[in-house]
């Protein structure tokens, strides 16, 4: 029903079918800045509605001799996959958009050299010129066209390679003393994708075989040193370079923009933490963390104020969430993630602390499962450890409120009995969705929270 | 599954493999070459053909057929004694040929081929018996297409549920799809049992005598079954089918080195399985195993995967069915030696280069599935008694399925259908050949057009085809001096496919622009196996493009993919 879809892709037919079915690459000689004998191969328009095309696969590889009429590349348009032929004889000198990459119609995807001698020249020029007229050059920062979705780990691994020095041995009982690498088909695929060298991966599968998780572990391990390299000094950052978002940055960016659709307001409160600090000092040795204490206190307050634990998604109705899941923002290399302490009101403080440690470890290793970071109903963000005394937070879409927690600091206060004293105080600031949570709701929630923190006996049961 | 026709007789099927030299892709290569050389002979008047006898049990029996068979007094089951005493000596005439027969038609082998022939014979009023040495249903029902469809039904759903991207695009949320291996295996086994019972009951209800025992031809029109029961018939059809072909050097233990016979029982799901052969059987099993969590390595003797498919379809299929899955492959290599896992050692596979014969690699895997094609099951059939010599195990036949003896003469009253003749190793082809034979013995000449028989591979998505591939069509065109045109359409242009979020697919029509004849249709995409019949029926009935393009298709349906093809084809008048 092509006409219903308004597609112009109607299969043609003719005895000379090859010419009709495949599309001749537009190759320009005049436009090229490289040399008259080196031609650019452009992304063809395979249908009138096509604005960009994805390279499904390169049929030929760099250095191959091409004859006029041969298939060079398979391009996926908005309608179909098509083989694309070259219109000139020559050598495929340089592939500028890799498989899986997207290029807009008319942009260069490869270079075609007329003779073998010109291959190197073409490659050199392609590498040298970040020329504005050929935006799809191979330099990685012109990602506007080379918009292959980068794998978050892949990026890391690339960085890591110079730093990684450990070389594992993939000794397989039957691999002739490690001369041969035995890896499962998926492990091989993954290694290729994550740019992990199989020779340095230690196999943990049956009989020492390398399996997928070994490759993933190697990739993650390689990402570790990368983080420290990056943290060691901002010297590694190339100034004035355009850096495409990683997948995580992209997700954060989308969420942040989405949050603008929610009308929020903020209410602040100062809470005295002397009792909490004393409690913390007492049970710290049992592995209890301040984060767990704050999460627990917040959860107990939320039990009394279910509206603050609600969420409004469609703007027409809202839901009182059945469990109290406290998400806590954690900065990790390259972004931010919010591991979730599920049913924080029900678990005891020791369990909660253990759980938290486990989540943080997993988050650092990038092993969190989706339900461990996207099921939060209320979010905590704490910058107190940096000495920040107050800040406000952006409400994550899909939740009702987020609480920004500042540092607890010794403060001179006037007490009710007319004296001046010293107390530890911290400021909290809650951002909430005003469609469902009103000022009075937040005020009474904060009052309850302050009571709990100032008299923290309930936190330990 | 490469669904083969009746396998009967030997109870020790798996081990009784005839030794065969030559190509390791016996089934696929043979069938394609023989079908292309087969003469194109379409009877001037179209004949009403029922392709697979399996259909009947779903619809019940037509009253007329049933009445006819209950009239013919065949309710009394022939006893052993009766055969031994009276028939053998008493019915022999002067020339040694029985004058009156126990049956009009005896079919050796109760697979799908034999079953189809038996049902049609009853419809034509023939007194019919079917000899089965193993279980009714043959390979297809018990160890082939039927149980494999059950496994593929599971794998299709698993694949869908596991595809986060696919689910998300539909707005569905599913967490952690899992499966119970025994439950899946039971589903396959139960399906086979059910279909086998349906098949048995349909023949019993129609009055077909099911004679149990291994059948052997003693002489013209005379067959022995079991140890010493002898029956005579005016005509005999051999439909003994095939068994998995295992190249020499490969040791099958049924546990870690297996054939499709074992794999269908799904006794375990290995972490890593090597599949030797990337034809229909190998491809379908790769679909099952990867959906259930295995990783797969293909070993293919030819230079490219999926030989036998239209090259363009094969290329796309590889892009969809192989590359994105947990599959890797070695092409252009022979597996010369495969040793089952033993004493804590994995299955080892020695590979040599198919051309240079140099050792190339050794693989260590958890299991190996041998899917190198199927070998005819014709040993012990008594062919020597009638001076017939098999060719690589296949019974030689002419285009009417009449058996040819060692001197090149036709053996009167003897026919061979299905995998045993190797013309086209597909269950429905066997059935169609059986029906064609029954037509002939009841006085109506009939030659089956093998180019109208569709074939399907039930991967996700499916692959189906009928007629010639593009290279075959171009070769034929060159020889015979006509032009060939090709039109293609993508499933991405089909509303229903997009609604299902399954736009990946291609349909291709190969035809003659001078007269509108359809030469071949190849489909890769959602429900391709069900879509092919519009094309295969058109070829069988001789319908031309200029006529079929006016046929109306419901909108929106997948069948519009073919509608697009017919409408896009340009016929020059």
Short mmCIF file of C-alpha atoms in Angstrom, two decimals, chain B residues 153-435:
data_model
loop_
_atom_site.label_atom_id
_atom_site.label_comp_id
_atom_site.label_asym_id
_atom_site.label_seq_id
_atom_site.Cartn_x
_atom_site.Cartn_y
_atom_site.Cartn_z
CA UNK B 153 6.90 -21.18 18.31
CA UNK B 154 8.60 -20.95 21.69
CA UNK B 155 11.74 -19.35 20.31
CA UNK B 156 9.72 -16.74 18.41
CA UNK B 157 7.95 -15.65 21.56
CA UNK B 158 11.11 -15.69 23.66
CA UNK B 159 12.87 -13.59 21.07
CA UNK B 160 10.06 -11.07 21.08
CA UNK B 161 9.85 -10.88 24.87
CA UNK B 162 13.60 -10.48 25.18
CA UNK B 163 13.79 -7.71 22.61
CA UNK B 164 13.70 -4.70 24.86
CA UNK B 165 13.82 -2.38 21.89
CA UNK B 166 10.89 -4.08 20.18
CA UNK B 167 8.77 -4.14 23.33
CA UNK B 168 9.53 -0.53 24.12
CA UNK B 169 8.55 0.53 20.62
CA UNK B 170 5.17 -1.08 21.21
CA UNK B 171 4.89 0.52 24.63
CA UNK B 172 5.01 -2.83 26.39
CA UNK B 173 6.86 -3.58 29.59
CA UNK B 174 7.92 -7.13 30.28
CA UNK B 175 10.44 -8.08 32.91
CA UNK B 176 12.73 -11.05 32.79
CA UNK B 177 11.22 -13.51 30.35
CA UNK B 178 12.35 -17.02 31.16
CA UNK B 179 11.57 -20.57 30.17
CA UNK B 180 11.41 -24.08 31.55
CA UNK B 181 13.34 -26.44 29.33
CA UNK B 182 11.27 -29.49 30.17
CA UNK B 183 8.07 -27.55 29.53
CA UNK B 184 9.32 -26.54 26.10
CA UNK B 185 10.41 -30.10 25.31
CA UNK B 186 7.03 -31.42 26.43
CA UNK B 187 5.24 -28.99 24.14
CA UNK B 188 7.17 -30.35 21.16
CA UNK B 189 6.62 -33.95 22.18
CA UNK B 190 2.92 -33.48 22.87
CA UNK B 191 2.43 -31.84 19.51
CA UNK B 192 4.13 -34.74 17.73
CA UNK B 193 1.97 -37.26 19.62
CA UNK B 194 -1.18 -35.36 18.81
CA UNK B 195 -0.46 -35.06 15.12
CA UNK B 196 0.63 -38.71 14.95
CA UNK B 197 -2.67 -39.80 16.51
CA UNK B 198 -4.62 -37.57 14.15
CA UNK B 199 -2.78 -39.08 11.22
CA UNK B 200 -3.35 -42.66 12.41
CA UNK B 201 -7.01 -42.03 13.15
CA UNK B 202 -7.65 -40.36 9.84
CA UNK B 203 -6.31 -43.40 7.99
CA UNK B 204 -8.15 -45.90 10.21
CA UNK B 205 -11.41 -44.01 9.85
CA UNK B 206 -11.12 -44.10 6.09
CA UNK B 207 -10.42 -47.81 6.12
CA UNK B 208 -6.74 -47.81 5.22
CA UNK B 209 -5.13 -50.96 6.63
CA UNK B 210 -2.07 -50.13 8.69
CA UNK B 211 0.29 -53.12 8.52
CA UNK B 212 3.02 -53.03 11.15
CA UNK B 213 6.49 -54.28 10.33
CA UNK B 214 9.41 -53.55 8.06
CA UNK B 215 8.35 -53.73 4.40
CA UNK B 216 10.47 -55.54 1.80
CA UNK B 217 9.75 -55.93 -1.90
CA UNK B 218 9.93 -59.60 -2.82
CA UNK B 219 9.12 -59.29 -6.49
CA UNK B 220 6.74 -57.49 -8.80
CA UNK B 221 3.57 -56.52 -6.92
CA UNK B 222 4.59 -58.56 -3.90
CA UNK B 223 5.68 -57.21 -0.51
CA UNK B 224 6.71 -58.84 2.74
CA UNK B 225 6.12 -57.04 6.02
CA UNK B 226 7.30 -57.99 9.49
CA UNK B 227 9.04 -61.34 9.58
CA UNK B 228 6.93 -63.46 7.24
CA UNK B 229 3.71 -61.75 6.18
CA UNK B 230 3.30 -61.51 2.44
CA UNK B 231 0.79 -59.29 0.68
CA UNK B 232 0.18 -58.51 -2.96
CA UNK B 233 -1.06 -55.35 -4.59
CA UNK B 234 -1.72 -54.12 -8.09
CA UNK B 235 0.50 -51.09 -7.47
CA UNK B 236 3.18 -50.37 -4.92
CA UNK B 237 4.50 -47.01 -3.74
CA UNK B 238 7.84 -46.78 -1.95
CA UNK B 239 7.72 -43.91 0.55
CA UNK B 240 10.42 -44.83 3.02
CA UNK B 241 11.85 -41.36 3.44
CA UNK B 242 15.22 -40.42 4.86
CA UNK B 243 17.40 -40.22 7.95
CA UNK B 244 19.85 -37.52 9.02
CA UNK B 245 23.04 -37.68 6.99
CA UNK B 246 26.20 -37.84 9.08
CA UNK B 247 29.48 -37.39 7.20
CA UNK B 248 32.22 -39.83 8.07
CA UNK B 249 34.60 -38.90 10.87
CA UNK B 250 31.76 -37.57 12.97
CA UNK B 251 30.86 -39.62 16.00
CA UNK B 252 27.25 -39.09 17.05
CA UNK B 253 26.66 -40.02 20.70
CA UNK B 254 23.16 -38.55 20.91
CA UNK B 255 24.11 -36.36 23.87
CA UNK B 256 26.77 -33.84 22.96
CA UNK B 257 27.11 -34.65 19.28
CA UNK B 258 23.61 -34.91 17.95
CA UNK B 259 21.41 -34.85 14.86
CA UNK B 260 18.04 -33.19 14.50
CA UNK B 261 16.47 -36.41 15.83
CA UNK B 262 18.02 -35.75 19.24
CA UNK B 263 17.92 -31.99 19.16
CA UNK B 264 14.15 -31.98 18.86
CA UNK B 265 13.88 -33.70 22.23
CA UNK B 266 15.66 -30.66 23.70
CA UNK B 267 17.30 -32.69 26.42
CA UNK B 268 19.70 -29.89 27.17
CA UNK B 269 20.42 -26.36 26.10
CA UNK B 270 24.19 -26.03 25.73
CA UNK B 271 25.96 -22.73 26.37
CA UNK B 272 27.75 -23.06 23.06
CA UNK B 273 26.71 -25.29 20.22
CA UNK B 274 28.34 -25.72 16.84
CA UNK B 275 25.93 -26.37 13.99
CA UNK B 276 27.45 -28.17 11.03
CA UNK B 277 25.54 -27.07 7.93
CA UNK B 278 23.67 -23.79 7.44
CA UNK B 279 20.72 -24.99 5.39
CA UNK B 280 17.10 -25.07 6.57
CA UNK B 281 17.72 -27.41 9.48
CA UNK B 282 20.77 -25.60 10.79
CA UNK B 283 19.16 -22.18 10.44
CA UNK B 284 16.00 -23.18 12.25
CA UNK B 285 17.95 -24.73 15.10
CA UNK B 286 20.16 -21.64 15.36
CA UNK B 287 16.94 -19.67 15.82
CA UNK B 288 15.77 -22.01 18.58
CA UNK B 289 19.07 -22.26 20.40
CA UNK B 290 19.94 -18.55 20.37
CA UNK B 291 16.45 -17.68 21.64
CA UNK B 292 16.94 -20.10 24.52
CA UNK B 293 20.27 -18.49 25.40
CA UNK B 294 22.87 -20.60 23.58
CA UNK B 295 25.67 -19.18 21.49
CA UNK B 296 26.08 -20.75 18.07
CA UNK B 297 28.96 -21.37 15.68
CA UNK B 298 28.05 -22.35 12.13
CA UNK B 299 30.33 -24.61 10.14
CA UNK B 300 29.59 -24.44 6.43
CA UNK B 301 31.45 -26.26 3.68
CA UNK B 302 30.53 -23.79 0.98
CA UNK B 303 31.91 -20.28 0.76
CA UNK B 304 28.78 -18.62 2.02
CA UNK B 305 26.14 -19.31 4.57
CA UNK B 306 22.68 -20.43 3.53
CA UNK B 307 23.52 -22.03 0.20
CA UNK B 308 20.48 -22.84 -1.87
CA UNK B 309 18.62 -19.65 -1.04
CA UNK B 310 18.30 -16.86 -3.56
CA UNK B 311 21.56 -14.91 -3.02
CA UNK B 312 19.86 -11.62 -2.29
CA UNK B 313 17.50 -13.23 0.22
CA UNK B 314 20.45 -15.06 1.76
CA UNK B 315 22.35 -11.81 2.15
CA UNK B 316 19.50 -10.07 3.91
CA UNK B 317 18.77 -13.15 6.01
CA UNK B 318 22.36 -13.19 7.15
CA UNK B 319 22.08 -9.53 8.13
CA UNK B 320 19.00 -10.24 10.21
CA UNK B 321 19.29 -13.84 11.37
CA UNK B 322 23.03 -14.20 11.90
CA UNK B 323 24.95 -10.96 12.34
CA UNK B 324 23.02 -9.39 15.22
CA UNK B 325 22.66 -12.66 17.10
CA UNK B 326 25.13 -14.54 19.25
CA UNK B 327 26.36 -16.47 16.25
CA UNK B 328 29.71 -16.70 14.50
CA UNK B 329 30.67 -18.91 11.59
CA UNK B 330 33.39 -20.65 9.64
CA UNK B 331 32.73 -20.99 5.92
CA UNK B 332 34.62 -22.96 3.31
CA UNK B 333 35.60 -25.61 5.85
CA UNK B 334 34.82 -29.27 6.41
CA UNK B 335 34.43 -30.77 9.86
CA UNK B 336 36.59 -33.86 9.38
CA UNK B 337 36.44 -35.15 12.89
CA UNK B 338 34.01 -34.47 15.69
CA UNK B 339 34.53 -36.16 19.05
CA UNK B 340 31.81 -36.08 21.70
CA UNK B 341 32.52 -34.64 25.15
CA UNK B 342 34.13 -37.24 27.39
CA UNK B 343 36.01 -37.31 30.69
CA UNK B 344 35.69 -33.59 31.27
CA UNK B 345 36.88 -32.73 27.78
CA UNK B 346 34.66 -30.59 25.55
CA UNK B 347 33.35 -31.60 22.15
CA UNK B 348 36.23 -31.13 19.73
CA UNK B 349 35.79 -30.33 16.07
CA UNK B 350 38.63 -30.47 13.60
CA UNK B 351 38.24 -28.20 10.61
CA UNK B 352 40.06 -28.38 7.30
CA UNK B 353 39.94 -25.96 4.40
CA UNK B 354 37.34 -27.20 1.93
CA UNK B 355 39.60 -26.47 -1.04
CA UNK B 356 43.19 -27.02 0.06
CA UNK B 357 42.30 -29.73 2.62
CA UNK B 358 44.81 -28.11 4.97
CA UNK B 359 43.97 -28.28 8.69
CA UNK B 360 42.51 -24.94 9.62
CA UNK B 361 41.25 -24.82 13.16
CA UNK B 362 40.08 -26.85 16.10
CA UNK B 363 36.96 -25.84 17.96
CA UNK B 364 36.02 -26.82 21.49
CA UNK B 365 32.34 -26.47 22.19
CA UNK B 366 29.69 -27.86 24.50
CA UNK B 367 27.69 -29.59 21.79
CA UNK B 368 27.58 -30.12 18.04
CA UNK B 369 24.48 -30.50 15.89
CA UNK B 370 24.98 -32.27 12.60
CA UNK B 371 22.66 -30.67 10.06
CA UNK B 372 24.41 -31.65 6.84
CA UNK B 373 21.31 -32.82 5.06
CA UNK B 374 19.41 -36.06 4.89
CA UNK B 375 20.19 -39.43 3.36
CA UNK B 376 17.51 -41.63 1.75
CA UNK B 377 16.39 -44.60 3.80
CA UNK B 378 16.24 -47.40 1.25
CA UNK B 379 18.42 -50.16 2.71
CA UNK B 380 16.65 -53.46 3.28
CA UNK B 381 13.87 -52.54 0.92
CA UNK B 382 14.56 -55.56 -1.34
CA UNK B 383 15.27 -53.46 -4.41
CA UNK B 384 17.72 -56.11 -5.61
CA UNK B 385 14.74 -58.47 -6.05
CA UNK B 386 13.46 -56.30 -8.85
CA UNK B 387 16.84 -55.33 -10.30
CA UNK B 388 16.83 -51.72 -9.09
CA UNK B 389 20.12 -50.09 -8.14
CA UNK B 390 20.00 -46.97 -6.00
CA UNK B 391 22.03 -43.90 -6.81
CA UNK B 392 23.72 -42.69 -3.63
CA UNK B 393 20.85 -44.43 -1.86
CA UNK B 394 18.11 -42.69 -3.85
CA UNK B 395 15.64 -44.77 -5.85
CA UNK B 396 15.81 -43.66 -9.50
CA UNK B 397 12.46 -42.53 -10.90
CA UNK B 398 11.12 -40.76 -13.97
CA UNK B 399 9.03 -37.60 -13.85
CA UNK B 400 5.95 -39.70 -13.07
CA UNK B 401 7.69 -41.27 -10.03
CA UNK B 402 7.88 -44.63 -11.85
CA UNK B 403 10.88 -46.62 -10.63
CA UNK B 404 13.66 -47.23 -13.17
CA UNK B 405 15.64 -50.49 -13.00
CA UNK B 406 19.35 -51.10 -13.55
CA UNK B 407 18.84 -51.40 -17.32
CA UNK B 408 17.02 -48.11 -17.57
CA UNK B 409 13.61 -49.71 -18.00
CA UNK B 410 10.54 -48.78 -16.00
CA UNK B 411 9.55 -51.30 -13.33
CA UNK B 412 5.83 -51.82 -13.87
CA UNK B 413 3.47 -51.00 -11.01
CA UNK B 414 6.22 -49.65 -8.80
CA UNK B 415 6.55 -46.02 -7.79
CA UNK B 416 8.74 -44.15 -5.37
CA UNK B 417 7.83 -40.82 -3.76
CA UNK B 418 9.33 -38.40 -1.28
CA UNK B 419 12.81 -38.23 0.21
CA UNK B 420 13.57 -41.78 -1.00
CA UNK B 421 13.66 -40.52 -4.60
CA UNK B 422 15.39 -37.28 -3.67
CA UNK B 423 13.63 -35.11 -6.22
CA UNK B 424 12.58 -32.55 -3.65
CA UNK B 425 13.07 -33.46 -0.03
CA UNK B 426 10.03 -31.79 1.50
CA UNK B 427 7.04 -33.38 3.23
CA UNK B 428 4.46 -31.64 1.11
CA UNK B 429 6.39 -32.53 -2.07
CA UNK B 430 6.20 -36.21 -1.06
CA UNK B 431 2.49 -35.92 -0.50
CA UNK B 432 1.98 -34.18 -3.83
CA UNK B 433 4.02 -36.86 -5.58
CA UNK B 434 1.90 -39.54 -3.90
CA UNK B 435 -1.29 -37.90 -5.08
#
